[in-house]
Coordinates of C-alpha atoms in Angstrom, one line a residue:
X1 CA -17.3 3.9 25.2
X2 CA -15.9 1.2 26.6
X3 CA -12.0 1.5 26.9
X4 CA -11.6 -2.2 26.8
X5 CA -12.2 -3.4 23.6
X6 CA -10.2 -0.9 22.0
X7 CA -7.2 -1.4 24.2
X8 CA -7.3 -5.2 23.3
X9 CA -7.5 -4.3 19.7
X10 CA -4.6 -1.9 20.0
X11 CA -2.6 -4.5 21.4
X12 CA -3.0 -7.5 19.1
X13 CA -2.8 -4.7 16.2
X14 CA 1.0 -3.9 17.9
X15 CA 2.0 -7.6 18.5
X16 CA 1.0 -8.1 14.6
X17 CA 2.3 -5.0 13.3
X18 CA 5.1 -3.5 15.2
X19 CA 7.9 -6.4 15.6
X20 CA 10.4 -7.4 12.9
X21 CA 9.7 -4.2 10.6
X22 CA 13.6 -3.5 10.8
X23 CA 14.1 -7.0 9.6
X24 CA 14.4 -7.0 5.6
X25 CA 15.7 -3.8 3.6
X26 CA 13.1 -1.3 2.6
X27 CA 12.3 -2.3 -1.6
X28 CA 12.7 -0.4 -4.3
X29 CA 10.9 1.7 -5.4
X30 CA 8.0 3.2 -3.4
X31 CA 9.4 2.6 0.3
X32 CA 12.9 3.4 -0.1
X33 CA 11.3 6.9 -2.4
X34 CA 9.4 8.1 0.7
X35 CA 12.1 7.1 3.5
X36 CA 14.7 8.7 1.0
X37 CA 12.4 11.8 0.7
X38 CA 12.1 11.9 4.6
X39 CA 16.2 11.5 5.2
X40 CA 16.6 14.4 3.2
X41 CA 14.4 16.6 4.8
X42 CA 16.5 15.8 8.0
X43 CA 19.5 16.2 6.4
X44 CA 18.8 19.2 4.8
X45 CA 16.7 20.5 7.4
X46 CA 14.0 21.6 4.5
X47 CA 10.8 19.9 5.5
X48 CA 8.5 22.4 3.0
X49 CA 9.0 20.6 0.2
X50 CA 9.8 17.1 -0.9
X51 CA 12.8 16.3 -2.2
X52 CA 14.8 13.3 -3.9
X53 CA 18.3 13.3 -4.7
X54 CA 18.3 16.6 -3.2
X55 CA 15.9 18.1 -6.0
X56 CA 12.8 18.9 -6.1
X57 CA 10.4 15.8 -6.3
X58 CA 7.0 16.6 -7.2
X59 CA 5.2 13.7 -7.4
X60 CA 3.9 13.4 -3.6
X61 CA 2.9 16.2 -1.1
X62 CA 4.6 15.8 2.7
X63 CA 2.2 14.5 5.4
X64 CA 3.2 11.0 5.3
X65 CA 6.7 11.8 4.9
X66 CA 6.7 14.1 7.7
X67 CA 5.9 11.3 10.3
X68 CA 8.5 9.0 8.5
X69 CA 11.1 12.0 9.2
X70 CA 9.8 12.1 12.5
X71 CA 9.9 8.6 13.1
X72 CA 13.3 8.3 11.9
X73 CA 14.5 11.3 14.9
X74 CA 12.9 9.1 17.4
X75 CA 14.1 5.7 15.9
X76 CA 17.1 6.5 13.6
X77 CA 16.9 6.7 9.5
X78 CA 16.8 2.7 9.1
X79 CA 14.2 0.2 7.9
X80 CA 11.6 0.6 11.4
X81 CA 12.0 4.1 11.3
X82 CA 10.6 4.4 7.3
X83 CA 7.7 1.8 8.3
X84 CA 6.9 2.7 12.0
X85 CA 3.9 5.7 11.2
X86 CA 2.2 2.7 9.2
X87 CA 2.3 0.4 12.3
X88 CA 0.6 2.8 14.1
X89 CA -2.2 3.6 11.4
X90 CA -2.9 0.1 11.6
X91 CA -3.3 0.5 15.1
X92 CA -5.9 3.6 14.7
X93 CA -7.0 2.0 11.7
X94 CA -8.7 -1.1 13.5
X95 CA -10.2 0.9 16.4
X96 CA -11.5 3.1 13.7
X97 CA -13.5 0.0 12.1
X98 CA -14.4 -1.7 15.5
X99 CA -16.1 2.4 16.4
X100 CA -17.8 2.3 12.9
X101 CA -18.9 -1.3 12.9
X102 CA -20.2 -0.8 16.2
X103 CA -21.7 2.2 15.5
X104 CA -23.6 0.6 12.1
X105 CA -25.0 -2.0 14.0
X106 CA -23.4 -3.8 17.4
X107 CA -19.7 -5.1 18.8
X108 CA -20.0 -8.2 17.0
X109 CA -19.7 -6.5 13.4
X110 CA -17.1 -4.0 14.6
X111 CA -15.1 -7.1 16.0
X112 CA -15.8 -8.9 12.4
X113 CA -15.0 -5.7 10.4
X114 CA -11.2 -5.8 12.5
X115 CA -10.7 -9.7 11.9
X116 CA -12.3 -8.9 8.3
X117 CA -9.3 -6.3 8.0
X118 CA -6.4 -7.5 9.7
X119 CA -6.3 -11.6 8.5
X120 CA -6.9 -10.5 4.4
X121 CA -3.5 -10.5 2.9
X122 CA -3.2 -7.7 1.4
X123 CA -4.9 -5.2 4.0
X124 CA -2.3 -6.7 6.7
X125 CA 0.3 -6.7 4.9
X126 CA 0.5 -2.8 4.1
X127 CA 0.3 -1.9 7.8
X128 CA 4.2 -3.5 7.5
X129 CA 5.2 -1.0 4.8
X130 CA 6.7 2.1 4.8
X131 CA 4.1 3.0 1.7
X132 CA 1.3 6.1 1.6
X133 CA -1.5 4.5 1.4
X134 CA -2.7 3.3 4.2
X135 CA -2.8 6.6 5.9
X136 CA -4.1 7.8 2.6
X137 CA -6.8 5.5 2.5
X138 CA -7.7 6.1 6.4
X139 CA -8.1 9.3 5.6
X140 CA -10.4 8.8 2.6
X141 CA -12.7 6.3 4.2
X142 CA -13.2 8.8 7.4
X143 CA -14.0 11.7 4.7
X144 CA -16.4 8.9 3.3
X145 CA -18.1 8.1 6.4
X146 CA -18.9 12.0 7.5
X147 CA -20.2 12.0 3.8
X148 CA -22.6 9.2 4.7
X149 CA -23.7 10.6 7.8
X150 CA -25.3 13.7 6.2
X151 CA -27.5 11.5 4.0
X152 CA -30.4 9.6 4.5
X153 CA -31.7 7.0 1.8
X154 CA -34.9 7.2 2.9
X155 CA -35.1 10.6 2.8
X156 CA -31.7 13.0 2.4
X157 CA -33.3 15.7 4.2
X158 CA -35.2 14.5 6.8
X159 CA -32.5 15.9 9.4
X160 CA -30.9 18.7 9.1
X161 CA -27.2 17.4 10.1
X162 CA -24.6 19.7 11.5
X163 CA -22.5 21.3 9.0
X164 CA -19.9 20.0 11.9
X165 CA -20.1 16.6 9.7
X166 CA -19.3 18.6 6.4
X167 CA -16.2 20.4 7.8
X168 CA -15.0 16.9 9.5
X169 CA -15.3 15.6 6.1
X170 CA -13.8 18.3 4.2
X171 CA -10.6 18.0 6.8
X172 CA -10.5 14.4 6.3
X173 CA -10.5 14.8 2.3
X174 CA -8.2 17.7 2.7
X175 CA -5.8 16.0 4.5
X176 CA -5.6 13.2 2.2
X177 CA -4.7 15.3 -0.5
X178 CA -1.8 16.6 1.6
X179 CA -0.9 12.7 1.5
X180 CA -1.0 11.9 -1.5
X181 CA -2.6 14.4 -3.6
X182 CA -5.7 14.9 -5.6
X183 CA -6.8 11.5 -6.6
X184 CA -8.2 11.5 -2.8
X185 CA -10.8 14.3 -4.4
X186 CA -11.6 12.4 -7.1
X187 CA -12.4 8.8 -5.4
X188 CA -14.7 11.0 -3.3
X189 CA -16.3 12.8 -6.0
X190 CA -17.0 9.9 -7.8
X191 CA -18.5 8.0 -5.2
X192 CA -20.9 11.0 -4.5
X193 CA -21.6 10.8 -8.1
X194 CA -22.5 7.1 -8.2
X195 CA -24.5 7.5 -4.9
X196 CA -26.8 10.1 -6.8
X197 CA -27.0 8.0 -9.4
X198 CA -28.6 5.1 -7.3
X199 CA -30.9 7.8 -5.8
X200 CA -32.3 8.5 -8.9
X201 CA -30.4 11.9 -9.5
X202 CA -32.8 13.1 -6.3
X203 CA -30.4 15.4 -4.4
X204 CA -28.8 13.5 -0.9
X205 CA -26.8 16.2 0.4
X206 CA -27.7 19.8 1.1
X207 CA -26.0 22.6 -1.0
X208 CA -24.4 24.1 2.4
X209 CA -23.1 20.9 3.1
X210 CA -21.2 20.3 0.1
X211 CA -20.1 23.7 0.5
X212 CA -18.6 23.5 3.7
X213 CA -16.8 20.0 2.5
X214 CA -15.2 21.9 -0.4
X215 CA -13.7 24.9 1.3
X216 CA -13.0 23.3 4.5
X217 CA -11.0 20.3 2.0
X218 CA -9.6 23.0 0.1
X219 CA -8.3 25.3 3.3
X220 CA -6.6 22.2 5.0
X221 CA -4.8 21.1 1.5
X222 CA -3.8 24.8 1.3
X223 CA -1.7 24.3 3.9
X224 CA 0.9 23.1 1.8
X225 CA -0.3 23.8 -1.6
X226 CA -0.6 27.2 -1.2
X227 CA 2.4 27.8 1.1
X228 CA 4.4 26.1 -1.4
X229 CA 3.1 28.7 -4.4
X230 CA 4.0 31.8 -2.6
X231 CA 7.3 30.3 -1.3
X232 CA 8.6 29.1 -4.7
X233 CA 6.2 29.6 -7.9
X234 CA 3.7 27.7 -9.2
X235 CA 5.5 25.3 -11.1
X236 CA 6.2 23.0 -8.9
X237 CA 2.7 22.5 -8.5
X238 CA 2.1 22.5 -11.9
X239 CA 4.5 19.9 -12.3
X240 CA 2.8 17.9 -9.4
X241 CA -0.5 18.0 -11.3
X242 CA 1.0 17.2 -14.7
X243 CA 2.5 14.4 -13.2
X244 CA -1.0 13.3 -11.4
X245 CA -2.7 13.4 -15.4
X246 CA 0.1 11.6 -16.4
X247 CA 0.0 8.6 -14.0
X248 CA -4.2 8.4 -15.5
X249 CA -3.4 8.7 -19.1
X250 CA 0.0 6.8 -19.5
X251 CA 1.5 3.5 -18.4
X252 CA 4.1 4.9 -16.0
X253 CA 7.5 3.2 -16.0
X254 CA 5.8 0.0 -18.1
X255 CA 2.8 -0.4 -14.8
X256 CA 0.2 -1.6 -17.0
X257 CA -2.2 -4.5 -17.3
X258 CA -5.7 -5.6 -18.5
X259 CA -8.6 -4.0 -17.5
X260 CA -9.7 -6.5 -14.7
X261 CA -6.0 -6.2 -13.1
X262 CA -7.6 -4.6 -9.7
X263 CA -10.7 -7.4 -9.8
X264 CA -7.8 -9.8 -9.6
X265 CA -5.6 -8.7 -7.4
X266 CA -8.7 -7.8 -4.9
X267 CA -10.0 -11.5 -4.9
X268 CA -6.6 -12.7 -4.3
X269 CA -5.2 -10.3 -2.6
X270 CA -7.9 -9.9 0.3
X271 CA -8.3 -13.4 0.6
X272 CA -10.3 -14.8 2.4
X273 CA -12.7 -11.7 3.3
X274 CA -13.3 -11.5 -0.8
X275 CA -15.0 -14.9 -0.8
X276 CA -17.9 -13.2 1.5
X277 CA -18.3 -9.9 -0.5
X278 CA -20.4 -11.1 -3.2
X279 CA -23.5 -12.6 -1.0
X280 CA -23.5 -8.9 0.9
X281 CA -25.0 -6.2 -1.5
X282 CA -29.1 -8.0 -1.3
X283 CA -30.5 -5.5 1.5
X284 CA -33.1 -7.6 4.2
X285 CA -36.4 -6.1 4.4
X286 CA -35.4 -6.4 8.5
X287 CA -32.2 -3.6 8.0
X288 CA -32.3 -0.2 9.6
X289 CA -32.2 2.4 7.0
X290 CA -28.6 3.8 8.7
X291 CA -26.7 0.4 7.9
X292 CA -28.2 0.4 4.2
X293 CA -27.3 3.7 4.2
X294 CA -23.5 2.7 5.5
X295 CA -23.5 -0.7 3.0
X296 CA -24.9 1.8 0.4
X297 CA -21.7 4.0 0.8
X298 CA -19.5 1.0 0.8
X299 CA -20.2 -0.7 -2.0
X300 CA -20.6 2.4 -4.2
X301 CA -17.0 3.1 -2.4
X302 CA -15.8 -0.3 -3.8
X303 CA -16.9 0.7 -7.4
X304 CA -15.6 4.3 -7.4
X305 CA -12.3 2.5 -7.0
X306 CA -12.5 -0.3 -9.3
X307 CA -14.0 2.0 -11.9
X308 CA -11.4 4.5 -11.4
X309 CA -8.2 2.5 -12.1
X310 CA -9.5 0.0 -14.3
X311 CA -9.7 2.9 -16.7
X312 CA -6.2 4.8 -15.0
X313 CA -3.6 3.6 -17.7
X314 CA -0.8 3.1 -14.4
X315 CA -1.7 -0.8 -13.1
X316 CA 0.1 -1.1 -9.6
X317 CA -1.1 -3.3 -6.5
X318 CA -1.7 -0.5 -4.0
X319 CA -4.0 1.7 -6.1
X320 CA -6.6 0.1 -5.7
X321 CA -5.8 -0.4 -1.1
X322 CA -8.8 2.0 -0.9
X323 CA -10.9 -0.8 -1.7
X324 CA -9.7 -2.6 1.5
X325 CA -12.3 -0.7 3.3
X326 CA -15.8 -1.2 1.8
X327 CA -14.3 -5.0 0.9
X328 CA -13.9 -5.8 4.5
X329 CA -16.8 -4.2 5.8
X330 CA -19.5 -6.0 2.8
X331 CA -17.6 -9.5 4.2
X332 CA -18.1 -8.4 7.8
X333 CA -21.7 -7.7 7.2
X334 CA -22.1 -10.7 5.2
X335 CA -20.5 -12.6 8.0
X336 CA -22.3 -11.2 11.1
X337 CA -25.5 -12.2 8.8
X338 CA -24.2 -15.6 8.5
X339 CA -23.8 -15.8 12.1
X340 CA -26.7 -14.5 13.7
X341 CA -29.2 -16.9 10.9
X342 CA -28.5 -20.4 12.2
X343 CA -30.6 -21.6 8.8
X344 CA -28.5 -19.3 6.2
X345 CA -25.1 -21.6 4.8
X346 CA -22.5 -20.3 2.4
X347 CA -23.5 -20.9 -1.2
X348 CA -22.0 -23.8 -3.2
X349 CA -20.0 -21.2 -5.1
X350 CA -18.5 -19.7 -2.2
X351 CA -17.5 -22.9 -0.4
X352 CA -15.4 -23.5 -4.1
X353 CA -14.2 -20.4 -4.3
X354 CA -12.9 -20.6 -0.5
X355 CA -11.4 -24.2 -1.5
X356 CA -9.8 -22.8 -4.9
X357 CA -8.2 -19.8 -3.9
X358 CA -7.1 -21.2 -0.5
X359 CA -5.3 -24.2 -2.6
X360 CA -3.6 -21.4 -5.0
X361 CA -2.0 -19.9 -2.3
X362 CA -1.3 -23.1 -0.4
X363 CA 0.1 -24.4 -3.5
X364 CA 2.5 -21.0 -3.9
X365 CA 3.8 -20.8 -0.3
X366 CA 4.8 -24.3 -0.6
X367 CA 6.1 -24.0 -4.2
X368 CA 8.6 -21.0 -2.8
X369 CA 10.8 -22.9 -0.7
X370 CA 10.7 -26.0 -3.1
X371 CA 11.8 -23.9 -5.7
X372 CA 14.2 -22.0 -3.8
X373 CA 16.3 -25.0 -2.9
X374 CA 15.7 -26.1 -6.7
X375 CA 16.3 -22.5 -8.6
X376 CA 17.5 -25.1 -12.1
X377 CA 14.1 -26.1 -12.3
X378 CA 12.9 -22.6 -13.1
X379 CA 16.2 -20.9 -14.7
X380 CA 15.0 -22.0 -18.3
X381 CA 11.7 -20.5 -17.9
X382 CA 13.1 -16.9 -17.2
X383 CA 13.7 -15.1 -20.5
X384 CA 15.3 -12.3 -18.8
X385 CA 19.1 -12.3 -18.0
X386 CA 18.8 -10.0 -15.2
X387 CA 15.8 -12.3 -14.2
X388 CA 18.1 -15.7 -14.2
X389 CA 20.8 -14.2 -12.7
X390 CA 18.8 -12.9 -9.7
X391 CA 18.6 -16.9 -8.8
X392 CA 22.6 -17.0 -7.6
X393 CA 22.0 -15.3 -4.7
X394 CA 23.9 -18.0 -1.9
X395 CA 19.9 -18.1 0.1
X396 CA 19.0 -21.1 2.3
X397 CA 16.0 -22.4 2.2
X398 CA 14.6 -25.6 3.9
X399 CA 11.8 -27.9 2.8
X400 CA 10.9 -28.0 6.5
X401 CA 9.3 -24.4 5.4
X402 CA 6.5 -26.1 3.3
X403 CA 4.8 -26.5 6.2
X404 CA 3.6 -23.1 6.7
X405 CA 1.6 -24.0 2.7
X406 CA 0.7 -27.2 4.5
X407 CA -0.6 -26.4 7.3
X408 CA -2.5 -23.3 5.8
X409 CA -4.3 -25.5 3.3
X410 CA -5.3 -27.4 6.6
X411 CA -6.3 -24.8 8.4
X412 CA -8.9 -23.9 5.1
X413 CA -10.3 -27.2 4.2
X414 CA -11.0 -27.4 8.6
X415 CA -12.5 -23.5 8.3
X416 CA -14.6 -24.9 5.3
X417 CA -15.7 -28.1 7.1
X418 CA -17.0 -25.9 10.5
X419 CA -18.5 -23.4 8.0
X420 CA -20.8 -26.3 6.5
X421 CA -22.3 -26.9 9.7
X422 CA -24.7 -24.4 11.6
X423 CA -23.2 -24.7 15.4
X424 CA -19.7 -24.3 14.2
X425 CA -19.6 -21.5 11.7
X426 CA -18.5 -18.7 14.1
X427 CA -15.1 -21.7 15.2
X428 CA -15.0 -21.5 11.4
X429 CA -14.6 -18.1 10.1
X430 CA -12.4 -17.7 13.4
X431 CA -10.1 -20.4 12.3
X432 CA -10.0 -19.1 8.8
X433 CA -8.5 -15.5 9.6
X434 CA -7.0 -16.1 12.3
X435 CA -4.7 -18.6 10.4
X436 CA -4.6 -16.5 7.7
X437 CA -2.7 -13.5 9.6
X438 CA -0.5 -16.4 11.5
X439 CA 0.4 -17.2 7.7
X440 CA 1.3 -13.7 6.8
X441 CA 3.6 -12.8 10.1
X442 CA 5.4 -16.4 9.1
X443 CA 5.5 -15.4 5.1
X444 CA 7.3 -12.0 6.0
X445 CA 9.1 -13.4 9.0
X446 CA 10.4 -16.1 6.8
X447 CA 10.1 -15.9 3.1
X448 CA 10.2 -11.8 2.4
X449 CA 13.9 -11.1 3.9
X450 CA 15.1 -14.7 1.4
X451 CA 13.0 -13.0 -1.9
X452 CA 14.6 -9.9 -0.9
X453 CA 17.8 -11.1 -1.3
X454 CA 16.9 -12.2 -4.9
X455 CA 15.4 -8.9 -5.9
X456 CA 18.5 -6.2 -4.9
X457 CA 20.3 -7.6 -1.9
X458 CA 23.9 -7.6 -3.7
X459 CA 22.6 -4.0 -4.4
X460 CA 22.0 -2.9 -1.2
X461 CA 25.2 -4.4 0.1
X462 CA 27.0 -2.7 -2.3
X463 CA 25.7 0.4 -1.0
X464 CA 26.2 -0.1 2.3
X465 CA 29.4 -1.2 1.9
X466 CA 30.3 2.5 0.0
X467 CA 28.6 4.4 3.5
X468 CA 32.2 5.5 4.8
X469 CA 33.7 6.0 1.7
X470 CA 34.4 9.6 0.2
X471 CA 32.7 8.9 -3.5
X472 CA 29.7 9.0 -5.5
X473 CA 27.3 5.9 -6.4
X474 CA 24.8 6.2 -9.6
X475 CA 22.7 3.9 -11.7
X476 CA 22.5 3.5 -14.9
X477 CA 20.0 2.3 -17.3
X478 CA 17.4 1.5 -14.6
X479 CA 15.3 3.5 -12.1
X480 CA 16.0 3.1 -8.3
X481 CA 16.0 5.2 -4.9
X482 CA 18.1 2.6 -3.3
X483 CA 21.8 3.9 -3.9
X484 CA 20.5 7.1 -2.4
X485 CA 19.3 5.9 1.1
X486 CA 21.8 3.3 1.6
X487 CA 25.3 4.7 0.5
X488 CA 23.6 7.9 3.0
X489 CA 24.4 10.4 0.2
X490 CA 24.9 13.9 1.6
X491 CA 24.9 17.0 -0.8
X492 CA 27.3 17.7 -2.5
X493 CA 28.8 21.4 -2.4
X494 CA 28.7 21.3 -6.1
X495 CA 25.0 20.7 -7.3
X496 CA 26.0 20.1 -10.5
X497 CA 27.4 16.7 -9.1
X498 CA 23.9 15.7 -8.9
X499 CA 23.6 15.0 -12.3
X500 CA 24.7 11.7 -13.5
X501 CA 25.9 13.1 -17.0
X502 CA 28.2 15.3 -14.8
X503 CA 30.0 12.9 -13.0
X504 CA 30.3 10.9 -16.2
X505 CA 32.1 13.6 -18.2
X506 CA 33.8 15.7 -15.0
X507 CA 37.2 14.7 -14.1
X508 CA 37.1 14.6 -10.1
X509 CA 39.2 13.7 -7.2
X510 CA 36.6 11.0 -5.4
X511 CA 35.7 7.9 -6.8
X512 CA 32.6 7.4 -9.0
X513 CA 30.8 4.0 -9.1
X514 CA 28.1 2.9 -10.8
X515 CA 25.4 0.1 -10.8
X516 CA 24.0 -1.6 -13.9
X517 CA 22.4 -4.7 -14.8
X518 CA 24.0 -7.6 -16.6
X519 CA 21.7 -7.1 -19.3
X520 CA 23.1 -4.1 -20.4
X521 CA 26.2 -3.5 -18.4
X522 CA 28.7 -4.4 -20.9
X523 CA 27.4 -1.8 -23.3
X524 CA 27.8 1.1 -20.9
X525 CA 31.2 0.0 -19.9
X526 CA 32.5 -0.1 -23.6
X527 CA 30.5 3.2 -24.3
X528 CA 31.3 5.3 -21.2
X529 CA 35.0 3.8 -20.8
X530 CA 34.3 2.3 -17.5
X531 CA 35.6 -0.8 -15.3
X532 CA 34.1 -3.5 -14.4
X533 CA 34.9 -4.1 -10.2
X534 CA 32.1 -6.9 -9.5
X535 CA 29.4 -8.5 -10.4
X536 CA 27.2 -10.3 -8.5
X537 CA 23.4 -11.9 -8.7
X538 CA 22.7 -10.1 -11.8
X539 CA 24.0 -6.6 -10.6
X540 CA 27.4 -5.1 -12.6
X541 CA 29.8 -2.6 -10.1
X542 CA 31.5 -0.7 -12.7
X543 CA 34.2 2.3 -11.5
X544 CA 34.9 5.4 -13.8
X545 CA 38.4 5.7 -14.8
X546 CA 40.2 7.6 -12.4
X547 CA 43.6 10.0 -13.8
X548 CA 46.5 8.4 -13.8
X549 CA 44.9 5.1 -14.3

């Protein structure tokens, strides 16, 4: 193994993912859930079981939340802490591809698999979150490749594989499930399924095997599961897995969309290595039967997951992140094809896709900062009143910033030009994903903290602003984590004081303040008999009527 190549790629992947995560708050709702979940467990000093609003919260299992609570002892319960344990996925997560490309077929595809990966949007962008899926999907994908290592397309038994490779498997699936929870079982059931189904229904994988995969997956998720049914009852994990049957059969909290949502956001959202996927699934007569075998897995991995949340009811940008994987690696392998065939050119559709999608998001990173200086222009188009007030927020923004759109669209129509010609394709595809993750750094160095300030940055101050204060902050008529982890909330010695209706109705001796939106903030006030303090960017501070007053 040589130590080189993966100390270079653990550098770059820390100079792109480590620096500025502390810079913009952590968003409502996902991050701030799991960094809220993970202050609790410090505070309380319960790290069995999940908690929010210091009850139960049955809707994700710990792992991932563990390392955010340990990141936040090392670096403190702020915004770096919540995302650091994705920063260093990324890092593993990169090596991981360069070792698997390598090992498919040379250096050059592992190096295209990690350029592939880390300059698409999308898969570079999670890696600065403080979100589950990115470990989730890491652990997935090296469940997957175990899986694919214990069948043969040519012949599923023609060796007898270690059941080494089943257990590996089984702790890989196993310990995805204690990141997320089950929906790691079925991505990987139904990519087994659609493998058998492009073998013909002929069996691939031995009956031992599967065994082994199965209890080994189940004793690691037992770790949890299990602990947490003798500690405290089954319902909690019955709740967990009635919400999990939920989140397929219903919209959940109004995430819905058309059926092709996740096509959509996959061809934008991994531009530009979803340009190169669709020329990658023709096998050459030339391939060794292990990398058809790999390419098999991979695209059968990319349908599992389209399949399965086209159909989920819940439409939400990250469920469909485990597609990242196979999606880079077909556009790796499509590129190192591309490279090594001096005669083979991108198709005329390609070359307009590239030069379409590359002038959308031109077009939108220049719009943003044109329209940010120029919020009138859009104000009439917003229908919502929460959505129109959001524009008052005092943030600067310069035209100068149009430059990064600019330059990016430059950067495409060069990349397109080299690709056109066979001695510059490799300055080409360089040029085009290289400037692509230059564009993203800029985007969240420069654009994400302003947006954020739209979104709930008079919240957030609000909160912070109520740390050293004696009270209580709610919400009402809206869902958010955000008044938890920023006003610090500590338990109360009254748990009845965690319920909102409580403090509405319970004369106390601390202040009570609530957050609403100016959509319906009026109404509460009359109804509940409360003041209006502030308002500001859309968000109404009301106060509950204190005695005496």
């Amino acid at each position: 193994m040589n130590l080189k190549n993966y100390l270079l790629i653990s550098l770059a992947a820390a100079l792109l993912f480590i620096p500025f995560l502390g810079k913009v708050h952590l968003f409502d709702w996902d991050e701030i859930n799991f960094a809220e979940s993970a202050r609790e467990m410090i505070v309380t000093g319960n790290y069995s079981q999940v908690q929010v609003n210091f009850k139960p919260f049955w809707e994700k299992p710990p792992l991932f939340i563990w390392l955010q609570a340990a990141s936040m002892q090392i670096f403190g319960i702020n915004e770096f802490g919540a995302r650091f344990p994705n920063a260093i996925v990324g890092i593993i997560t990169l090596c991981v591809l360069f070792y698997s490309g390598k090992k498919q077929a040379d250096e050059k595809l592992g190096w295209l698999w990690v350029m592939c990966y880390a300059g698409s949007f999308l898969p570079h962008f999670y890696f600065k979150s403080g979100i589950i899926d990115p470990l989730f999907n890491l652990f997935i994908f090296l469940s997957i490749v175990q899986l694919s290592r214990i069948t043969n397309i040519d012949n599923a038994f023609e060796r007898d594989k270690s059941l080494a490779q089943s257990a590996l498997g089984g702790l890989f699936c196993g310990l995805a499930i204690l990141t997320k929870g089950p929906a790691a079982l079925l991505i990987i059931l139904v990519t087994m399924l659609f493998f058998w189904l492009a073998m013909r229904f002929k069996p691939f994988i031995k009956l031992k095997h599967f065994a082994v995969f199965l209890v080994v997956g189940g004793l690691v998720s037992s770790v949890w599961f299990a602990v947490e049914t003798i500690k405290n009852g089954p319902w909690f994990i019955v709740t967990f897995v009635e919400y999990q049957i939920r989140l397929l059969t219903t919209e959940d909290a109004g995430h819905g969309g058309p059926f092709y949502y996740h096509f959509l956001v996959l061809l934008l959202g991994c531009f530009p290595a979803s340009v190169f996927v669709f020329k990658a699934f023709k096998n050459e007569v030339s391939e060794k039967h292990e990398i058809r075998n790999f390419k098999l897995w991979m695209a059968l991995l990319l349908f599992a997951v389209l399949f399965i949340f086209s159909i989920v009811k819940t439409k939400i940008v990250h469920y469909s992140s485990m597609a990242y994987f196979p999606l880079t690696f077909l556009a790796a392998y499509y590129i190192h094809k591309l490279l090594n065939l001096p005669q083979k050119r991108l198709s005329v559709a390609q070359q307009l896709l590239l030069l379409l999608i590359g002038l959308v998001i031109s077009a939108a990173l220049v719009a943003v900062p044109v329209l940010g200086k120029n919020t009138e222009i859009i104000a009439p188009f917003i229908n919502d009143t929460f959505g129109r007030a959001n524009l008052q927020a005092n943030v600067s923004w310069s035209y100068a910033e149009t430059i990064i759109g600019i330059l990016f669209l430059a950067a495409v129509l060069l990349s397109l030009e080299w690709l056109r010609k066979p001695g510059t394709k490799k300055r080409g595809i360089i040029t085009l994903f290289i400037s692509s993750a230059i564009c993203l750094q800029l985007v969240m160095f420069l654009f994400v903290p302003r947006i954020e300030r739209y979104s709930q940055g008079a919240a957030i101050d609000f909160y912070k602003s109520k740390q050293q204060e004696d009270c209580f902050v709610e919400v009402l008529g809206y869902k958010s984590y955000a008044h938890l982890f920023y006003t610090n909330k500590m338990p109360p010695q009254d748990s009845a004081l965690l319920n909102r209706d409580v403090l509405l109705q319970r004369q106390l001796d601390k202040p009570v303040y609530f957050v609403a939106k100016i959509n319906n903030a009026q109404q509460f006030a009359d109804e509940l008999q409360l003041n209006k303090i502030h308002e500001q960017n859309g968000f109404v501070f009301l106060k509950k009527h204190e005695p005496g007053n």
